[in-house]
XYZ file of C-alpha atoms in Angstrom:
722
model
C 0.052 -0.010 -0.013
C 2.825 2.533 0.798
C 2.787 5.827 2.454
C -0.028 8.132 2.152
C 1.174 11.250 0.291
C -0.521 13.481 2.905
C 1.437 11.780 5.528
C 4.657 11.485 3.514
C 4.785 15.143 2.797
C 3.073 16.657 5.829
C 5.659 19.243 6.520
C 5.567 20.824 3.072
C 2.854 23.490 3.987
C 4.242 23.984 7.450
C 8.010 24.218 7.594
C 9.833 22.402 4.826
C 11.742 24.346 2.251
C 10.289 22.298 -0.568
C 6.877 23.897 0.194
C 8.129 27.327 -0.889
C 10.883 26.448 -3.347
C 9.487 28.560 -6.144
C 9.507 31.589 -3.936
C 13.068 31.050 -2.690
C 14.877 29.388 -5.606
C 18.381 30.538 -4.605
C 18.244 29.733 -0.935
C 21.683 28.558 0.092
C 22.669 27.082 3.414
C 25.612 28.367 5.436
C 27.826 25.515 6.875
C 29.258 25.767 10.322
C 32.664 23.871 10.468
C 35.923 24.239 12.294
C 39.106 22.369 11.691
C 40.619 21.272 14.870
C 43.814 23.323 15.380
C 45.501 20.963 17.829
C 48.373 18.889 16.378
C 47.963 15.119 16.478
C 50.796 14.210 18.855
C 51.975 10.498 18.384
C 51.648 10.178 22.154
C 47.866 10.554 21.793
C 47.631 7.729 19.278
C 47.274 4.802 21.802
C 44.325 6.619 23.395
C 42.620 7.399 20.096
C 43.005 3.812 18.920
C 41.384 2.416 22.124
C 38.559 5.066 21.759
C 37.986 4.070 18.046
C 38.682 7.616 17.029
C 42.057 7.321 15.341
C 40.759 7.325 11.770
C 38.669 10.399 12.448
C 41.594 12.115 13.823
C 43.592 11.483 10.693
C 40.750 12.821 8.586
C 40.981 16.092 10.463
C 44.400 16.619 8.828
C 42.942 16.089 5.405
C 40.566 19.003 5.417
C 38.231 19.816 2.385
C 35.568 22.516 2.113
C 31.895 22.134 1.832
C 30.187 22.775 -1.504
C 27.328 24.738 0.055
C 25.242 25.172 -3.103
C 25.377 21.495 -3.942
C 24.524 20.507 -0.333
C 21.682 23.091 -0.407
C 20.108 21.241 -3.279
C 20.319 18.031 -1.335
C 18.809 19.653 1.729
C 15.790 20.419 -0.377
C 15.432 16.671 -1.037
C 15.747 15.689 2.571
C 12.489 14.614 4.268
C 12.281 14.554 7.993
C 9.254 12.390 7.595
C 11.439 9.453 6.271
C 15.010 10.524 7.013
C 15.765 9.945 3.363
C 16.562 11.932 0.252
C 13.655 11.890 -2.206
C 15.200 11.688 -5.696
C 13.645 11.170 -9.184
C 14.629 7.469 -9.069
C 13.432 6.693 -5.438
C 14.790 7.185 -1.950
C 18.338 7.117 -0.688
C 19.985 8.072 2.609
C 23.110 8.094 4.788
C 23.248 4.880 6.779
C 25.509 3.237 9.470
C 27.421 1.637 6.631
C 28.288 5.011 5.192
C 29.476 6.318 8.552
C 31.724 3.335 8.882
C 33.322 3.680 5.486
C 33.503 7.414 5.122
C 34.758 8.276 8.721
C 36.118 4.944 9.922
C 33.995 4.849 13.083
C 32.892 1.697 14.943
C 29.239 0.828 14.569
C 28.818 -1.813 17.260
C 28.827 -0.664 20.931
C 26.834 1.053 23.607
C 24.829 4.104 22.849
C 26.306 7.550 23.553
C 23.983 8.964 26.090
C 23.774 9.736 29.817
C 23.470 13.329 31.176
C 24.944 16.700 30.114
C 26.109 18.443 33.290
C 24.749 17.024 36.470
C 27.475 14.298 36.766
C 27.532 14.379 40.602
C 23.944 13.503 40.651
C 23.562 10.917 37.792
C 27.004 9.408 37.636
C 28.257 7.513 40.760
C 31.793 8.723 41.257
C 31.100 11.807 39.170
C 32.012 15.309 40.446
C 30.404 18.640 40.225
C 31.001 19.771 36.558
C 33.773 22.225 36.969
C 35.520 20.387 39.744
C 35.750 17.366 37.559
C 36.947 19.574 34.733
C 39.887 20.674 36.781
C 40.644 17.163 38.028
C 40.745 15.699 34.519
C 42.364 18.414 32.569
C 44.521 20.062 35.316
C 43.232 23.570 34.843
C 40.156 25.719 34.848
C 39.220 28.128 31.969
C 39.056 31.803 32.787
C 35.583 33.119 33.351
C 35.575 35.026 29.934
C 36.279 31.756 28.082
C 33.159 29.916 29.407
C 29.639 30.328 28.130
C 27.248 28.299 30.310
C 28.564 24.795 30.121
C 30.763 25.187 27.052
C 34.362 26.292 26.705
C 35.692 28.384 23.824
C 37.720 26.405 21.257
C 40.367 29.075 21.244
C 41.184 28.481 24.861
C 41.464 24.739 24.303
C 43.799 25.298 21.350
C 45.992 27.734 23.277
C 46.146 25.741 26.427
C 46.500 22.187 24.994
C 47.798 22.860 21.490
C 51.272 21.367 22.209
C 52.038 18.637 24.626
C 55.324 19.563 26.301
C 58.408 17.352 25.451
C 59.291 14.921 28.249
C 55.838 15.208 29.814
C 54.867 12.461 32.317
C 52.130 9.996 31.626
C 49.527 11.927 33.626
C 50.198 15.105 31.698
C 49.929 13.235 28.318
C 46.653 11.837 29.368
C 45.251 15.360 30.241
C 46.329 16.594 26.816
C 44.839 13.561 25.121
C 41.499 14.182 26.907
C 41.493 17.715 25.668
C 42.321 16.643 22.111
C 39.525 14.089 22.231
C 37.007 16.577 23.423
C 38.045 18.977 20.681
C 37.872 16.141 18.059
C 34.358 15.217 19.051
C 33.147 18.888 19.513
C 34.388 19.999 16.046
C 34.271 16.932 13.690
C 31.387 14.972 14.845
C 29.019 16.878 17.070
C 29.593 20.516 16.301
C 26.644 22.797 16.979
C 25.880 26.034 15.077
C 27.873 28.114 17.410
C 31.004 26.536 15.739
C 33.398 27.772 18.475
C 32.504 26.032 21.663
C 33.254 22.660 23.262
C 30.640 21.289 25.696
C 31.661 19.600 28.864
C 29.289 16.692 28.431
C 32.269 14.610 27.457
C 33.889 14.678 30.834
C 32.461 11.225 32.017
C 33.773 9.761 28.702
C 37.332 11.087 28.771
C 37.499 10.237 32.505
C 38.065 6.619 31.447
C 40.124 6.820 28.251
C 40.632 3.079 28.090
C 36.836 2.388 27.989
C 35.912 4.918 25.277
C 36.149 2.137 22.603
C 32.936 0.471 23.923
C 30.652 3.115 22.440
C 29.057 3.361 19.041
C 30.392 6.592 17.764
C 29.030 5.878 14.278
C 25.400 5.668 15.551
C 25.755 8.797 17.571
C 27.217 10.723 14.728
C 24.508 9.586 12.335
C 21.819 10.572 14.822
C 23.208 14.051 14.988
C 23.577 14.178 11.200
C 19.849 13.287 10.853
C 18.825 15.985 13.350
C 20.916 18.623 11.738
C 19.550 17.856 8.334
C 15.945 17.858 9.651
C 16.454 21.379 11.115
C 18.070 22.983 8.109
C 15.230 21.589 5.847
C 13.117 24.158 7.711
C 12.739 27.059 5.335
C 13.589 29.557 8.077
C 16.936 28.009 9.032
C 20.080 28.453 6.973
C 22.871 27.296 9.266
C 23.925 23.646 8.963
C 26.177 21.927 11.552
C 27.134 18.340 12.298
C 29.538 15.886 10.653
C 29.479 17.622 7.288
C 32.393 15.852 5.909
C 30.282 12.877 6.048
C 27.522 14.541 4.094
C 29.721 15.910 1.382
C 31.734 12.767 0.825
C 28.561 10.652 0.721
C 27.309 12.802 -2.105
C 30.609 12.485 -4.096
C 30.717 8.693 -3.676
C 27.044 7.982 -4.517
C 26.708 10.580 -7.428
C 29.555 10.328 -9.838
C 28.250 13.093 -12.114
C 28.286 15.495 -9.204
C 31.714 14.797 -7.897
C 34.802 17.014 -8.749
C 37.411 15.716 -11.225
C 41.038 15.026 -10.287
C 40.353 13.257 -6.995
C 40.867 9.655 -8.020
C 43.286 8.419 -5.245
C 41.429 6.542 -2.698
C 42.655 6.281 0.859
C 41.289 5.425 4.378
C 38.964 6.673 5.640
C 37.142 7.121 2.392
C 36.182 10.723 3.115
C 39.906 11.605 2.967
C 39.759 11.119 -0.830
C 38.509 14.747 -1.226
C 41.334 16.359 0.811
C 42.093 19.801 -0.416
C 38.836 20.328 -2.236
C 37.783 23.932 -2.459
C 34.652 24.721 -4.443
C 34.757 28.464 -4.108
C 32.158 30.820 -2.561
C 30.986 32.934 -5.481
C 27.580 32.806 -7.239
C 25.995 30.645 -4.705
C 22.441 31.330 -5.699
C 22.749 30.353 -9.377
C 24.805 27.394 -8.441
C 21.930 26.105 -6.210
C 19.655 26.303 -9.112
C 22.129 24.472 -11.374
C 22.568 21.759 -8.794
C 18.771 21.424 -8.333
C 18.452 20.923 -12.089
C 21.197 18.362 -12.246
C 19.452 16.302 -9.525
C 16.040 16.554 -11.376
C 17.707 15.214 -14.543
C 19.458 12.381 -12.792
C 18.960 8.943 -14.517
C 18.520 5.748 -12.349
C 22.116 4.636 -13.380
C 23.749 7.774 -12.247
C 23.338 6.808 -8.586
C 25.737 4.110 -7.233
C 23.757 1.891 -4.894
C 26.790 -0.045 -3.718
C 29.926 2.142 -4.051
C 31.962 0.157 -1.505
C 32.034 -3.179 -3.253
C 34.904 -2.361 -5.697
C 38.342 -3.774 -5.415
C 39.979 -0.346 -5.030
C 37.932 0.217 -1.793
C 38.446 -3.263 -0.359
C 42.235 -2.663 -0.750
C 42.280 0.354 1.541
C 39.462 -0.344 4.003
C 40.481 -1.065 7.586
C 39.818 -4.693 8.595
C 37.966 -3.743 11.792
C 35.206 -2.103 9.824
C 34.513 -5.438 8.160
C 34.144 -7.437 11.392
C 30.709 -9.189 11.419
C 29.589 -7.518 14.717
C 29.767 -4.218 12.765
C 28.660 -5.152 9.319
C 25.475 -6.976 10.468
C 24.313 -3.712 12.152
C 24.353 -1.822 8.779
C 20.995 -3.434 8.027
C 19.458 -2.684 11.465
C 16.164 -0.933 11.633
C 16.503 0.684 15.038
C 16.919 3.964 17.034
C 20.157 5.791 16.825
C 20.958 8.030 19.833
C 23.054 10.903 20.754
C 22.119 11.978 24.336
C 18.583 13.384 24.088
C 18.606 13.093 20.275
C 16.785 9.950 19.142
C 16.302 9.303 15.420
C 15.256 6.248 13.450
C 17.545 4.216 11.030
C 14.896 3.472 8.395
C 16.985 1.153 6.226
C 13.826 -0.652 5.100
C 13.227 2.195 2.675
C 16.743 1.967 0.965
C 17.168 -1.847 0.637
C 19.156 -1.435 -2.786
C 21.945 0.283 -0.800
C 22.531 -3.181 0.770
C 22.006 -5.250 -2.409
C 18.302 -5.765 -2.296
C 15.215 -4.844 -4.332
C 13.067 -2.052 -3.064
C 9.326 -2.848 -2.758
C 6.695 -0.283 -1.923
C 7.695 0.826 1.563
C 5.553 0.647 4.714
C 4.514 3.998 6.186
C 7.480 5.762 7.657
C 7.560 5.825 11.506
C 6.374 9.243 12.726
C 8.654 10.380 15.634
C 7.845 14.124 15.527
C 7.602 14.163 19.310
C 11.150 12.818 19.659
C 12.370 15.218 16.995
C 11.339 18.071 19.091
C 13.516 17.064 22.060
C 17.174 17.341 22.586
C 18.005 18.316 26.118
C 16.712 21.745 27.132
C 14.611 22.116 30.255
C 16.955 20.748 32.934
C 19.450 17.904 32.950
C 18.356 14.384 33.383
C 19.370 10.827 32.744
C 18.290 10.303 29.133
C 18.207 6.451 29.191
C 15.633 6.744 31.839
C 13.866 9.657 30.181
C 13.389 7.686 26.880
C 13.766 4.103 28.009
C 11.929 2.347 25.134
C 14.092 4.078 22.501
C 17.320 3.337 24.203
C 16.168 -0.317 24.544
C 15.886 -0.463 20.684
C 19.627 0.168 20.394
C 20.462 -2.157 23.275
C 18.572 -4.965 21.524
C 19.784 -3.900 18.111
C 20.734 -7.456 17.086
C 17.012 -8.305 17.163
C 16.080 -5.736 14.486
C 18.461 -6.707 11.645
C 16.475 -6.990 8.427
C 16.759 -10.155 6.271
C 16.168 -9.849 2.540
C 17.442 -11.413 -0.723
C 20.593 -10.033 -2.259
C 20.495 -9.604 -6.070
C 23.114 -8.969 -8.797
C 21.400 -5.758 -9.875
C 19.967 -3.998 -6.836
C 17.523 -1.237 -7.288
C 13.817 -0.293 -7.087
C 11.079 -2.691 -8.317
C 8.611 -1.906 -11.080
C 5.878 -1.747 -8.433
C 7.876 0.743 -6.416
C 8.591 2.953 -9.340
C 4.960 2.991 -10.399
C 3.964 4.104 -6.799
C 6.802 6.532 -6.704
C 6.061 8.159 -10.136
C 2.455 8.658 -8.837
C 3.029 9.919 -5.267
C 6.744 10.959 -4.888
C 7.886 14.551 -5.282
C 10.506 13.697 -7.721
C 11.244 17.142 -9.310
C 11.799 20.625 -7.755
C 12.779 22.739 -10.646
C 10.107 24.637 -12.673
C 8.435 22.435 -15.329
C 9.340 24.994 -17.987
C 13.035 24.208 -17.464
C 12.710 20.528 -17.176
C 11.052 19.746 -20.542
C 8.527 17.570 -18.633
C 10.747 14.525 -17.624
C 7.672 13.057 -15.984
C 7.021 11.131 -19.196
C 10.142 9.057 -18.808
C 9.163 5.401 -18.796
C 10.011 2.969 -16.046
C 13.360 1.197 -16.946
C 13.173 -2.383 -18.209
C 15.601 -3.540 -15.651
C 13.093 -2.604 -12.882
C 10.798 -5.318 -14.280
C 13.503 -7.825 -14.433
C 14.432 -7.441 -10.738
C 11.099 -8.876 -9.605
C 8.698 -7.334 -7.075
C 10.885 -7.634 -4.072
C 9.400 -8.036 -0.659
C 9.411 -6.108 2.605
C 11.449 -7.790 5.359
C 9.743 -8.950 8.433
C 9.687 -5.980 10.829
C 8.394 -5.526 14.405
C 5.666 -2.940 14.602
C 6.834 0.374 16.249
C 4.118 2.738 17.421
C 4.159 6.363 16.145
C 4.896 9.142 18.522
C 3.542 12.258 16.796
C 3.945 15.679 18.313
C 0.553 16.081 19.982
C 1.609 18.231 22.864
C -0.594 21.225 21.845
C -3.562 18.962 21.143
C -3.319 17.554 24.628
C -3.052 20.887 26.094
C -6.170 21.867 24.460
C -8.081 18.936 25.934
C -7.129 19.854 29.493
C -9.250 22.294 31.447
C -8.500 23.857 34.780
C -5.085 25.454 34.105
C -4.657 29.228 34.392
C -4.259 29.567 30.610
C -7.217 27.346 29.821
C -9.388 29.288 32.190
C -8.613 32.445 30.422
C -9.892 30.974 27.215
C -13.315 30.080 28.959
C -13.931 33.813 29.102
C -15.156 33.892 25.519
C -17.789 31.170 26.344
C -18.989 33.085 29.454
C -19.135 36.361 27.433
C -21.114 34.617 24.670
C -23.606 33.264 27.276
C -23.886 36.604 28.828
C -24.603 38.190 25.463
C -27.389 35.818 24.720
C -28.747 35.775 28.291
C -30.206 39.290 28.264
C -30.407 41.065 24.858
C -32.037 44.040 26.246
C -28.933 44.976 28.238
C -27.455 46.573 25.165
C -23.724 46.784 25.508
C -23.866 45.655 29.111
C -20.813 45.000 31.193
C -17.505 44.062 29.655
C -15.870 40.719 30.682
C -12.099 40.690 30.450
C -10.330 42.127 27.563
C -12.604 40.939 24.901
C -15.858 42.544 25.958
C -19.167 40.880 25.018
C -19.722 38.091 22.386
C -22.943 37.497 20.476
C -23.868 33.864 20.559
C -25.593 33.881 17.229
C -22.655 35.310 15.371
C -21.393 31.916 14.217
C -24.781 31.141 12.695
C -24.641 34.340 10.579
C -21.285 33.396 8.982
C -19.016 35.043 11.569
C -15.686 33.560 12.599
C -15.217 31.947 15.952
C -13.890 34.364 18.621
C -10.293 35.116 18.113
C -10.441 34.465 14.386
C -10.978 38.024 13.371
C -13.294 40.976 13.871
C -16.732 40.472 12.519
C -19.593 42.937 12.831
C -20.674 42.832 16.440
C -18.079 40.183 17.388
C -14.992 41.664 18.996
C -11.687 39.596 18.769
C -11.231 37.155 21.667
C -8.284 37.697 24.123
C -5.021 36.633 22.747
C -3.565 35.376 25.987
C -2.847 31.810 25.067
C -4.785 28.600 25.214
C -4.121 25.253 26.737
C -7.514 23.623 27.082
C -10.675 23.116 25.153
C -14.226 22.266 25.928
C -14.507 19.095 27.974
C -14.694 16.192 25.641
C -14.242 18.261 22.512
C -10.457 18.392 22.332
C -10.848 21.518 20.374
C -11.556 24.763 22.116
C -11.255 28.031 20.352
C -10.030 27.067 16.817
C -7.889 30.068 16.359
C -6.256 30.303 19.748
C -3.176 28.514 18.237
C -1.924 31.999 17.390
C -0.862 32.262 20.935
C 0.847 28.952 20.903
C 3.610 30.307 18.703
C 2.268 28.852 15.440
C 1.805 32.127 13.686
C -1.292 33.638 12.308
C -2.443 30.999 9.856
C -5.520 28.835 9.984
C -6.222 25.840 12.073
C -4.065 23.688 9.808
C -1.016 25.241 11.291
C -1.967 24.007 14.650
C -1.661 20.295 13.816
C 2.106 20.462 13.045
C 3.157 16.949 12.345
C -0.150 15.324 13.272
C -1.797 12.906 10.801
C -5.064 13.917 9.338
C -7.067 11.445 11.313
C -6.208 13.309 14.434
C -8.116 16.446 13.118
C -11.485 15.094 14.345
C -14.362 17.334 15.286
C -16.728 16.941 18.116
C -20.024 15.457 16.663
C -22.137 15.369 19.778
C -23.506 17.999 22.114
C -23.340 19.516 24.605
C -19.697 20.363 25.290
C -20.339 19.973 29.028
C -18.667 18.014 31.668
C -21.019 15.774 33.622
C -22.436 17.329 36.816
C -21.263 20.794 35.892
C -23.336 24.019 36.553
C -22.783 24.859 32.933
C -25.218 22.210 31.656
C -27.974 23.413 33.931
C -27.425 26.980 32.766
C -27.737 25.975 29.219
C -30.818 23.930 29.789
C -32.517 26.651 31.741
C -31.904 29.499 29.445
C -32.386 27.635 26.190
C -28.876 28.390 25.026
C -28.060 24.868 24.140
C -30.247 25.113 20.985
C -28.386 28.158 19.874
C -24.855 27.477 21.207
C -24.478 23.719 20.987
C -27.107 22.719 18.415
C -26.308 21.016 15.035
C -26.478 24.180 13.053
C -23.859 25.698 15.247
C -21.617 22.749 14.916
C -22.046 22.650 11.202
C -21.042 26.277 11.037
C -17.912 25.521 13.069
C -16.962 22.736 10.768
C -17.377 24.884 7.722
C -15.329 27.695 9.316
C -12.485 25.332 10.249
C -12.504 23.759 6.781
C -12.232 27.219 5.260
C -9.397 28.166 7.698
C -7.511 24.966 6.778
C -7.909 25.696 3.093
C -6.733 29.240 3.573
C -3.736 28.006 5.677
C -2.715 25.897 2.708
C -2.754 28.806 0.398
C -0.933 31.080 2.844
C 1.861 28.704 3.354
C 2.825 28.485 -0.261
C 3.852 32.101 -0.430
C 7.217 33.468 0.461
C 5.948 36.785 1.844
C 4.206 35.670 5.081
C 5.809 36.280 8.444
C 7.921 33.335 9.623
C 6.340 30.651 11.696
C 7.503 30.803 15.363
C 7.455 27.048 15.774
C 7.716 23.906 13.806
C 8.985 20.399 14.237
C 12.647 21.294 13.747
C 12.904 24.455 15.808
C 12.231 25.141 19.452
C 8.551 25.979 20.166
C 9.527 27.962 23.154
C 12.885 28.883 24.509
C 13.825 28.615 28.171
C 15.049 31.910 29.589
C 18.637 32.006 30.641
C 19.392 30.712 34.083
C 22.380 31.003 36.355
C 24.773 28.029 36.258
C 23.462 25.160 38.298
C 27.046 24.044 39.033
C 28.012 27.198 40.939
C 28.349 29.557 38.031
C 31.164 30.296 35.761
C 34.342 28.712 37.246
C 36.192 31.633 38.814
C 38.773 29.780 40.792
C 39.716 26.439 41.979
C 38.895 27.444 45.554
C 35.220 28.252 44.652
C 34.901 24.914 42.791
C 36.362 23.056 45.697
C 33.525 24.096 47.946
C 31.195 21.802 46.032
C 30.417 18.546 47.742
C 31.857 15.565 45.977
C 30.070 12.286 45.364
C 31.344 9.079 46.983
C 34.247 7.071 45.732
C 34.435 6.178 42.134
C 32.256 3.339 41.191
C 31.529 1.391 38.017
C 27.930 2.238 37.607
C 25.927 5.505 37.274
C 22.961 6.019 39.474
C 19.498 7.306 38.279
C 17.989 9.747 40.692
C 14.440 8.928 41.902
C 11.609 11.131 40.462
C 11.394 12.912 43.831
C 14.669 14.518 43.230
C 14.094 18.083 42.169
C 15.459 18.993 38.661
C 17.759 21.946 38.301
C 17.126 24.047 35.158
C 20.374 23.765 33.290
C 20.035 25.182 29.833
C 22.194 23.474 27.300
C 24.771 25.930 25.774
C 24.351 24.743 22.199
C 21.628 26.499 20.129
C 20.314 23.230 18.885
C 18.492 22.476 22.155
C 14.774 22.472 22.543
C 12.715 22.888 25.640
C 11.228 19.742 27.259
C 8.123 21.222 28.621
C 6.988 18.327 30.875
C 7.788 14.571 31.401
C 6.903 12.178 28.677
C 4.515 10.215 30.981
C 2.193 13.237 31.448
C 1.593 13.494 27.756
C -0.148 10.115 27.618
C 2.714 8.166 26.047
C 3.261 4.821 27.674
C 6.616 4.357 29.166
C 8.046 1.165 30.640
C 11.229 0.313 32.471
C 13.054 -2.159 30.120
C 14.999 -5.111 31.220
C 18.343 -3.500 30.625
C 17.598 0.155 30.414
C 16.690 3.016 32.559
C 19.677 3.017 34.793
C 22.260 3.308 32.077
C 24.120 0.509 33.680
C 26.221 -0.023 30.546
C 27.793 3.436 30.858
C 31.094 4.097 32.542
C 31.648 0.546 33.896
């Protein structure tokens, strides 16, 4: 059956750049990258090899620049709904296999998670953040070199740039820790600041010999996915993350798009493009040219299996080909980087592993998880998202089994479905010469139908926070929105009062306005119907799950119609209340309606029909509004923070001013092999993450109605820091 197009492209009219591509045809992203300026000392090599990061460190010395116009054209093709690029010939994406070959990182291992700053609370044997920093690195950064819980890169480079000759082993270890923190913070997990290193890595570098037990490849892929989902938002232009992975993946998979003169292959494979410099002029026209090149791609111009050649096998490191790593390339599971949880949807790109691609099952909707990455107070993330961490812990159970064929590619059935529903072309039709009439290749029929591998069902977690808030009544914000109901009742209760007394800021409402074609309160000024208060809305009528249909303006969703409200929510969640009245059992409101006869006017079928018509018109208007490039930017979407937590003082005692002030913190007990999860009764300290990629976590997952369970081996993070 395949994905429903409305679900597959649900973000086009809300946030995705593809929805307004004709209005912004020259939009070009701006990459945020920094080459680590610390020299790779041979004395660090044993620690880097134990950590599984040695190949990445060598890649840092083979720097190449990002082709921003080309990458911009690929960003337009990236779909957060599927975590794949949607191309004329089908879907493709960056997988764990690509991370292993391009960056030389280990795939198998424990997830990279834990906490961000509260080490003395969540890690047994941990210290208060800045005290631990001084113990592990031997020095504290000056106050002007620290921003919240991140240290400026320049300070790291100046302080640890050169390890002294004849340094003892402990000094070498300190310099190796600083080098690894810089390597992780600039090459794999850079944020859009581009010049700061977060201290979240302290528990990892505290035990250098144990860093090799983590899956750096899966963590890097999770962060790559999240950064791509963000920059696909039409209001975001900065792109961070492991960008050498993205650039090299494009060149290896699309031979017609790669630069000439880079034929020498070395390990890791991304080092092939060392010294590449595409220039920075004429970015806008180059974006349009790259978009056209992608639109005109033929099926044979994409390499499904670029790593099977003899020239690659001759240079690949043997460790990458160990079965414990290679079998996970086909694993359909969660990939994790602290609070970032993404989904490795290899079932949509089977030809990249030698299979035939059938019509895919509906993609997993994890919009709720995509809105979370750590803001709102530190916590132990394996306990915050236990089910998703468990998917990675049990990764061997989710390896897909399918037939390998000599000529991998999409099946005839898939291409028929894709030609009908996929968004294959982004350039204007007048420039393409209508390539939509290109027939399905004969080889697609010869491959056979293909079949979907057996996969366990995973429940969607759509971002329904605002819908649930609308369904709750009794909060201060929702009580404010009840005012328009009271005012409407007062207006219909005694028509002879004339203007009467005003209630709140909105004054009086006429109950019959909706039946005369007026908008609902808050939707606009209609004759005799003042605008409703704009103070925010959390709840709706009991049982309706709806409330004031235009109050989403206050939720940060902009001034569009109701369709904006349901960001990332499937259409079947847009249900209307079909029964009356909107009254809680036993409430005084029901008696009042019955006694005054208002239920016929306010809750009757004509009134409901009018509401339904108005909401449909608003939704249609919303679709038209979002295709223009002149509207005010939306304040919230799936890829950007809905709200931003105000800046708070440091929870660890503020900016480290001196060793004496740090020493006043209490220190946890003796070092142990297991971290400890704090019981729910422990108050959470609001510790905002430094990086600008963080998003507020408004309330615990369990309060939003999502079932959580304590897995067999998850929740305490017992695999960390043993």
